PDB file of C-alpha atoms in Angstrom:
ATOM      1  CA  MET A   1     -24.227 -51.183 -61.802  1.00  0.00           C
ATOM      2  CA  ILE A   2     -22.078 -48.030 -61.289  1.00  0.00           C
ATOM      3  CA  PRO A   3     -20.341 -46.894 -64.477  1.00  0.00           C
ATOM      4  CA  THR A   4     -16.545 -47.099 -64.439  1.00  0.00           C
ATOM      5  CA  ARG A   5     -16.034 -43.344 -64.827  1.00  0.00           C
ATOM      6  CA  LEU A   6     -18.321 -42.537 -61.812  1.00  0.00           C
ATOM      7  CA  ARG A   7     -16.667 -45.288 -59.740  1.00  0.00           C
ATOM      8  CA  ARG A   8     -13.269 -43.679 -60.301  1.00  0.00           C
ATOM      9  CA  GLN A   9     -14.584 -40.264 -59.254  1.00  0.00           C
ATOM     10  CA  LEU A  10     -16.047 -41.686 -56.029  1.00  0.00           C
ATOM     11  CA  LEU A  11     -12.724 -43.398 -55.196  1.00  0.00           C
ATOM     12  CA  VAL A  12     -10.741 -40.156 -55.700  1.00  0.00           C
ATOM     13  CA  ALA A  13     -13.216 -38.276 -53.539  1.00  0.00           C
ATOM     14  CA  ALA A  14     -12.941 -40.831 -50.735  1.00  0.00           C
ATOM     15  CA  ALA A  15      -9.140 -40.827 -50.867  1.00  0.00           C
ATOM     16  CA  THR A  16      -9.120 -37.020 -50.609  1.00  0.00           C
ATOM     17  CA  ALA A  17     -11.483 -37.007 -47.655  1.00  0.00           C
ATOM     18  CA  ALA A  18      -9.320 -39.555 -45.801  1.00  0.00           C
ATOM     19  CA  ALA A  19      -6.222 -37.521 -46.373  1.00  0.00           C
ATOM     20  CA  LEU A  20      -7.907 -34.338 -45.027  1.00  0.00           C
ATOM     21  CA  THR A  21      -9.124 -36.246 -41.960  1.00  0.00           C
ATOM     22  CA  VAL A  22      -5.598 -37.468 -41.118  1.00  0.00           C
ATOM     23  CA  SER A  23      -4.216 -33.978 -41.500  1.00  0.00           C
ATOM     24  CA  ALA A  24      -6.855 -32.532 -39.179  1.00  0.00           C
ATOM     25  CA  CYS A  25      -6.214 -35.130 -36.536  1.00  0.00           C
ATOM     26  CA  GLY A  26      -2.558 -34.150 -36.480  1.00  0.00           C
ATOM     27  CA  HIS A  27      -3.549 -30.573 -35.490  1.00  0.00           C
ATOM     28  CA  THR A  28      -6.107 -31.214 -32.798  1.00  0.00           C
ATOM     29  CA  GLY A  29      -6.028 -28.496 -30.093  1.00  0.00           C
ATOM     30  CA  SER A  30      -3.723 -25.411 -30.170  1.00  0.00           C
ATOM     31  CA  ASP A  31      -1.281 -24.950 -32.976  1.00  0.00           C
ATOM     32  CA  ASP A  32       2.197 -25.596 -31.642  1.00  0.00           C
ATOM     33  CA  THR A  33       3.828 -23.374 -34.248  1.00  0.00           C
ATOM     34  CA  THR A  34       1.477 -20.439 -34.506  1.00  0.00           C
ATOM     35  CA  GLY A  35      -0.443 -20.490 -31.213  1.00  0.00           C
ATOM     36  CA  THR A  36      -0.001 -17.860 -28.485  1.00  0.00           C
ATOM     37  CA  ALA A  37       2.618 -18.773 -25.889  1.00  0.00           C
ATOM     38  CA  PRO A  38       1.804 -18.275 -22.144  1.00  0.00           C
ATOM     39  CA  LEU A  39       2.565 -14.734 -20.963  1.00  0.00           C
ATOM     40  CA  GLY A  40       5.179 -16.045 -18.541  1.00  0.00           C
ATOM     41  CA  ALA A  41       6.999 -17.828 -21.330  1.00  0.00           C
ATOM     42  CA  LEU A  42       6.967 -14.686 -23.453  1.00  0.00           C
ATOM     43  CA  ALA A  43       8.309 -12.586 -20.652  1.00  0.00           C
ATOM     44  CA  SER A  44      11.162 -14.999 -19.968  1.00  0.00           C
ATOM     45  CA  ALA A  45      11.913 -15.261 -23.630  1.00  0.00           C
ATOM     46  CA  VAL A  46      12.357 -11.542 -24.250  1.00  0.00           C
ATOM     47  CA  PRO A  47      16.062 -10.661 -23.985  1.00  0.00           C
ATOM     48  CA  GLY A  48      16.627  -7.946 -21.303  1.00  0.00           C
ATOM     49  CA  ALA A  49      13.069  -8.063 -20.031  1.00  0.00           C
ATOM     50  CA  VAL A  50      12.672  -6.106 -16.775  1.00  0.00           C
ATOM     51  CA  PRO A  51      10.632  -7.926 -14.081  1.00  0.00           C
ATOM     52  CA  VAL A  52       7.660  -6.111 -12.536  1.00  0.00           C
ATOM     53  CA  PRO A  53       8.901  -4.469  -9.308  1.00  0.00           C
ATOM     54  CA  THR A  54       7.435  -5.661  -6.043  1.00  0.00           C
ATOM     55  CA  SER A  55       7.632  -4.037  -2.666  1.00  0.00           C
ATOM     56  CA  PRO A  56       9.945  -5.782  -0.120  1.00  0.00           C
ATOM     57  CA  PRO A  57       8.260  -7.354   2.904  1.00  0.00           C
ATOM     58  CA  VAL A  58       7.739  -4.968   5.790  1.00  0.00           C
ATOM     59  CA  THR A  59       9.118  -5.813   9.213  1.00  0.00           C
ATOM     60  CA  PRO A  60       6.967  -4.028  11.827  1.00  0.00           C
ATOM     61  CA  PRO A  61       8.927  -2.390  14.631  1.00  0.00           C
ATOM     62  CA  SER A  62       8.444  -4.131  17.977  1.00  0.00           C
ATOM     63  CA  GLU A  63       8.596  -0.893  20.017  1.00  0.00           C
ATOM     64  CA  LEU A  64       8.293   2.823  19.755  1.00  0.00           C
ATOM     65  CA  PRO A  65      11.289   5.097  19.191  1.00  0.00           C
ATOM     66  CA  ALA A  66      13.035   5.765  22.509  1.00  0.00           C
ATOM     67  CA  ALA A  67      11.707   9.307  22.868  1.00  0.00           C
ATOM     68  CA  TYR A  68       8.115   8.123  22.805  1.00  0.00           C
ATOM     69  CA  ARG A  69       8.211   4.969  24.926  1.00  0.00           C
ATOM     70  CA  GLY A  70       6.793   6.692  27.972  1.00  0.00           C
ATOM     71  CA  VAL A  71       3.509   7.667  26.314  1.00  0.00           C
ATOM     72  CA  ASP A  72       0.474   7.294  28.603  1.00  0.00           C
ATOM     73  CA  ARG A  73      -1.656   4.670  26.867  1.00  0.00           C
ATOM     74  CA  SER A  74      -4.548   5.288  29.281  1.00  0.00           C
ATOM     75  CA  SER A  75      -4.971   8.756  27.686  1.00  0.00           C
ATOM     76  CA  PRO A  76      -6.528   8.997  24.187  1.00  0.00           C
ATOM     77  CA  ASP A  77      -5.107  12.593  23.970  1.00  0.00           C
ATOM     78  CA  ALA A  78      -1.570  11.389  24.634  1.00  0.00           C
ATOM     79  CA  VAL A  79      -1.848   8.515  22.159  1.00  0.00           C
ATOM     80  CA  ALA A  80      -3.328  10.759  19.457  1.00  0.00           C
ATOM     81  CA  ALA A  81      -0.523  13.332  19.976  1.00  0.00           C
ATOM     82  CA  THR A  82       2.209  10.704  19.821  1.00  0.00           C
ATOM     83  CA  VAL A  83       0.827   8.938  16.748  1.00  0.00           C
ATOM     84  CA  THR A  84       0.488  12.165  14.741  1.00  0.00           C
ATOM     85  CA  GLU A  85       3.990  13.310  15.717  1.00  0.00           C
ATOM     86  CA  LEU A  86       5.396   9.999  14.522  1.00  0.00           C
ATOM     87  CA  TRP A  87       3.139   9.828  11.425  1.00  0.00           C
ATOM     88  CA  TYR A  88       4.421  13.140  10.174  1.00  0.00           C
ATOM     89  CA  GLY A  89       7.951  12.915  11.562  1.00  0.00           C
ATOM     90  CA  TRP A  90       9.543  12.598   8.216  1.00  0.00           C
ATOM     91  CA  ASP A  91      13.311  12.230   7.942  1.00  0.00           C
ATOM     92  CA  THR A  92      14.480  12.233   4.349  1.00  0.00           C
ATOM     93  CA  THR A  93      18.003  11.317   5.401  1.00  0.00           C
ATOM     94  CA  ARG A  94      16.840   7.801   6.315  1.00  0.00           C
ATOM     95  CA  ASP A  95      13.259   7.382   5.080  1.00  0.00           C
ATOM     96  CA  SER A  96      12.361   6.424   1.533  1.00  0.00           C
ATOM     97  CA  GLY A  97       8.975   8.158   1.883  1.00  0.00           C
ATOM     98  CA  PRO A  98       6.242   9.128   4.358  1.00  0.00           C
ATOM     99  CA  TYR A  99       5.350   5.425   4.704  1.00  0.00           C
ATOM    100  CA  ASP A 100       8.483   4.796   6.742  1.00  0.00           C
ATOM    101  CA  ALA A 101       7.428   7.406   9.321  1.00  0.00           C
ATOM    102  CA  LYS A 102       3.992   5.786   9.609  1.00  0.00           C
ATOM    103  CA  LEU A 103       5.630   2.456  10.412  1.00  0.00           C
ATOM    104  CA  ARG A 104       7.275   3.954  13.502  1.00  0.00           C
ATOM    105  CA  ALA A 105       3.762   4.456  14.966  1.00  0.00           C
ATOM    106  CA  LEU A 106       2.770   0.806  14.586  1.00  0.00           C
ATOM    107  CA  PRO A 107       3.063  -0.102  18.303  1.00  0.00           C
ATOM    108  CA  LEU A 108       0.294   2.440  18.979  1.00  0.00           C
ATOM    109  CA  LEU A 109      -2.051   1.299  16.189  1.00  0.00           C
ATOM    110  CA  ASP A 110      -5.025  -1.038  16.320  1.00  0.00           C
ATOM    111  CA  PRO A 111      -4.111  -4.579  15.162  1.00  0.00           C
ATOM    112  CA  ALA A 112      -6.441  -4.341  12.102  1.00  0.00           C
ATOM    113  CA  THR A 113      -4.818  -0.996  11.175  1.00  0.00           C
ATOM    114  CA  VAL A 114      -1.362  -2.498  11.561  1.00  0.00           C
ATOM    115  CA  THR A 115      -2.268  -5.396   9.249  1.00  0.00           C
ATOM    116  CA  ASP A 116      -3.679  -3.079   6.636  1.00  0.00           C
ATOM    117  CA  LEU A 117      -0.593  -0.763   6.744  1.00  0.00           C
ATOM    118  CA  VAL A 118       1.942  -3.604   6.616  1.00  0.00           C
ATOM    119  CA  THR A 119       0.230  -5.590   3.834  1.00  0.00           C
ATOM    120  CA  HIS A 120      -0.375  -2.542   1.588  1.00  0.00           C
ATOM    121  CA  PRO A 121       2.941  -0.732   1.213  1.00  0.00           C
ATOM    122  CA  PRO A 122       3.074   1.970  -1.451  1.00  0.00           C
ATOM    123  CA  ILE A 123       3.602   0.680  -5.015  1.00  0.00           C
ATOM    124  CA  SER A 124       4.653   4.001  -6.492  1.00  0.00           C
ATOM    125  CA  GLY A 125       7.230   6.668  -5.617  1.00  0.00           C
ATOM    126  CA  PRO A 126       6.647   9.218  -2.846  1.00  0.00           C
ATOM    127  CA  GLY A 127       6.061  12.077  -5.321  1.00  0.00           C
ATOM    128  CA  ALA A 128       7.595  15.424  -6.265  1.00  0.00           C
ATOM    129  CA  ASP A 129       7.065  17.071  -2.842  1.00  0.00           C
ATOM    130  CA  TRP A 130       9.020  14.350  -1.096  1.00  0.00           C
ATOM    131  CA  LEU A 131      11.805  14.522  -3.691  1.00  0.00           C
ATOM    132  CA  ALA A 132      12.096  18.229  -3.130  1.00  0.00           C
ATOM    133  CA  LEU A 133      12.421  17.686   0.624  1.00  0.00           C
ATOM    134  CA  ALA A 134      14.967  14.893   0.052  1.00  0.00           C
ATOM    135  CA  THR A 135      17.023  17.197  -2.145  1.00  0.00           C
ATOM    136  CA  ALA A 136      17.258  19.574   0.822  1.00  0.00           C
ATOM    137  CA  GLY A 137      18.033  16.747   3.279  1.00  0.00           C
ATOM    138  CA  ALA A 138      14.954  17.777   5.180  1.00  0.00           C
ATOM    139  CA  ILE A 139      14.027  16.508   8.652  1.00  0.00           C
ATOM    140  CA  ALA A 140      10.623  17.349  10.123  1.00  0.00           C
ATOM    141  CA  HIS A 141      10.309  18.482  13.716  1.00  0.00           C
ATOM    142  CA  VAL A 142       6.650  17.927  14.587  1.00  0.00           C
ATOM    143  CA  SER A 143       4.278  19.452  17.078  1.00  0.00           C
ATOM    144  CA  SER A 144       0.733  18.224  17.597  1.00  0.00           C
ATOM    145  CA  THR A 145      -1.803  20.328  19.465  1.00  0.00           C
ATOM    146  CA  PRO A 146      -5.541  19.862  20.089  1.00  0.00           C
ATOM    147  CA  ALA A 147      -7.920  21.231  17.457  1.00  0.00           C
ATOM    148  CA  HIS A 148     -11.632  21.606  17.987  1.00  0.00           C
ATOM    149  CA  GLU A 149     -14.797  21.640  15.897  1.00  0.00           C
ATOM    150  CA  SER A 150     -18.489  21.842  16.776  1.00  0.00           C
ATOM    151  CA  GLY A 151     -20.481  18.693  16.510  1.00  0.00           C
ATOM    152  CA  ALA A 152     -17.572  16.297  17.077  1.00  0.00           C
ATOM    153  CA  PRO A 153     -18.640  12.828  18.230  1.00  0.00           C
ATOM    154  CA  ALA A 154     -18.606  12.284  21.963  1.00  0.00           C
ATOM    155  CA  ASP A 155     -16.237   9.765  23.460  1.00  0.00           C
ATOM    156  CA  THR A 156     -17.552   6.395  24.577  1.00  0.00           C
ATOM    157  CA  ALA A 157     -16.038   3.794  26.862  1.00  0.00           C
ATOM    158  CA  LEU A 158     -14.409   2.117  23.844  1.00  0.00           C
ATOM    159  CA  ARG A 159     -13.930   4.789  21.237  1.00  0.00           C
ATOM    160  CA  ALA A 160     -12.521   8.327  21.128  1.00  0.00           C
ATOM    161  CA  TYR A 161     -12.289  10.958  18.372  1.00  0.00           C
ATOM    162  CA  ARG A 162      -9.606  13.607  18.291  1.00  0.00           C
ATOM    163  CA  LEU A 163      -8.650  16.477  16.011  1.00  0.00           C
ATOM    164  CA  ARG A 164      -5.018  17.526  16.021  1.00  0.00           C
ATOM    165  CA  GLU A 165      -3.299  20.527  14.463  1.00  0.00           C
ATOM    166  CA  VAL A 166      -0.015  19.118  13.182  1.00  0.00           C
ATOM    167  CA  THR A 167       2.899  21.433  12.346  1.00  0.00           C
ATOM    168  CA  GLN A 168       6.084  20.341  10.627  1.00  0.00           C
ATOM    169  CA  GLU A 169       9.137  22.579  11.009  1.00  0.00           C
ATOM    170  CA  PHE A 170      11.910  21.453   8.716  1.00  0.00           C
ATOM    171  CA  THR A 171      15.631  21.653   8.907  1.00  0.00           C
ATOM    172  CA  GLY A 172      17.559  21.276   5.650  1.00  0.00           C
ATOM    173  CA  THR A 173      19.693  23.085   3.058  1.00  0.00           C
ATOM    174  CA  PRO A 174      17.846  25.295   2.396  1.00  0.00           C
ATOM    175  CA  PRO A 175      15.136  24.745   5.100  1.00  0.00           C
ATOM    176  CA  PRO A 176      11.834  23.898   3.428  1.00  0.00           C
ATOM    177  CA  PRO A 177       8.805  25.934   4.436  1.00  0.00           C
ATOM    178  CA  ARG A 178       6.705  24.992   7.459  1.00  0.00           C
ATOM    179  CA  THR A 179       3.553  22.956   6.869  1.00  0.00           C
ATOM    180  CA  GLN A 180       0.352  22.782   8.966  1.00  0.00           C
ATOM    181  CA  ARG A 181      -2.648  20.442   8.645  1.00  0.00           C
ATOM    182  CA  ILE A 182      -5.660  19.350  10.660  1.00  0.00           C
ATOM    183  CA  VAL A 183      -5.708  15.636  11.295  1.00  0.00           C
ATOM    184  CA  SER A 184      -8.621  13.501  12.447  1.00  0.00           C
ATOM    185  CA  VAL A 185      -7.727  10.576  14.719  1.00  0.00           C
ATOM    186  CA  VAL A 186     -10.042   7.759  15.721  1.00  0.00           C
ATOM    187  CA  LEU A 187      -8.959   5.612  18.719  1.00  0.00           C
ATOM    188  CA  ARG A 188     -10.147   2.383  20.233  1.00  0.00           C
ATOM    189  CA  ARG A 189      -9.706   1.220  23.776  1.00  0.00           C
ATOM    190  CA  THR A 190      -8.153  -2.256  24.092  1.00  0.00           C
ATOM    191  CA  PHE A 191      -6.845  -4.423  26.926  1.00  0.00           C
ATOM    192  CA  ASP A 192      -3.557  -2.566  26.980  1.00  0.00           C
ATOM    193  CA  GLY A 193      -4.866   1.000  26.587  1.00  0.00           C
ATOM    194  CA  TRP A 194      -5.845   3.223  23.693  1.00  0.00           C
ATOM    195  CA  ARG A 195      -4.821   2.407  20.129  1.00  0.00           C
ATOM    196  CA  THR A 196      -5.342   4.334  16.927  1.00  0.00           C
ATOM    197  CA  GLU A 197      -7.672   3.040  14.268  1.00  0.00           C
ATOM    198  CA  SER A 198      -7.261   5.760  11.673  1.00  0.00           C
ATOM    199  CA  VAL A 199      -5.248   8.935  10.890  1.00  0.00           C
ATOM    200  CA  VAL A 200      -6.795  11.147   8.225  1.00  0.00           C
ATOM    201  CA  ALA A 201      -5.576  14.604   7.167  1.00  0.00           C
ATOM    202  CA  ARG A 202      -8.366  17.056   6.292  1.00  0.00           C
TER     203      ARG A 202
END
């Protein structure tokens, strides 16, 4: 037979354990008062929170600028010259950065290159050099002439490689200095003539 004093101690212990069990059941899962709220909820709850900027969707031009619509697409040289002139034809009075000039060359680019360019617009500003040009209201007048190097890949029926010396002469107040660069152009022949796969400054 269990002594009376021991029986009372067992009853108290059982009651305490039951109370603790009920309390624990009421807090199953995350704590509603001290748990971490979802990031989206925190962002929306912060007064004056600034949303993360996103680039606006790009609408590819359907045709080349009027001055270039007569380009001979059967000639990789003509296409390379036109693409590089457009690529570096910066106009700070209407462009927000060099990316806008590249978009003007889209009708002469390979479809995969177009997709890559349109779906990956710049996510940062154009940089200090562009801002200096913009301050002067600079507009680039571009010339693109053939450049040569030994050991360049030979053309095939479907692919051509060209080097171009690209010169930018700027108007502006004051006129910015002239720039020159060597640019590598890879072209692919398609059903409607030559198209550019890549444009890389060296």
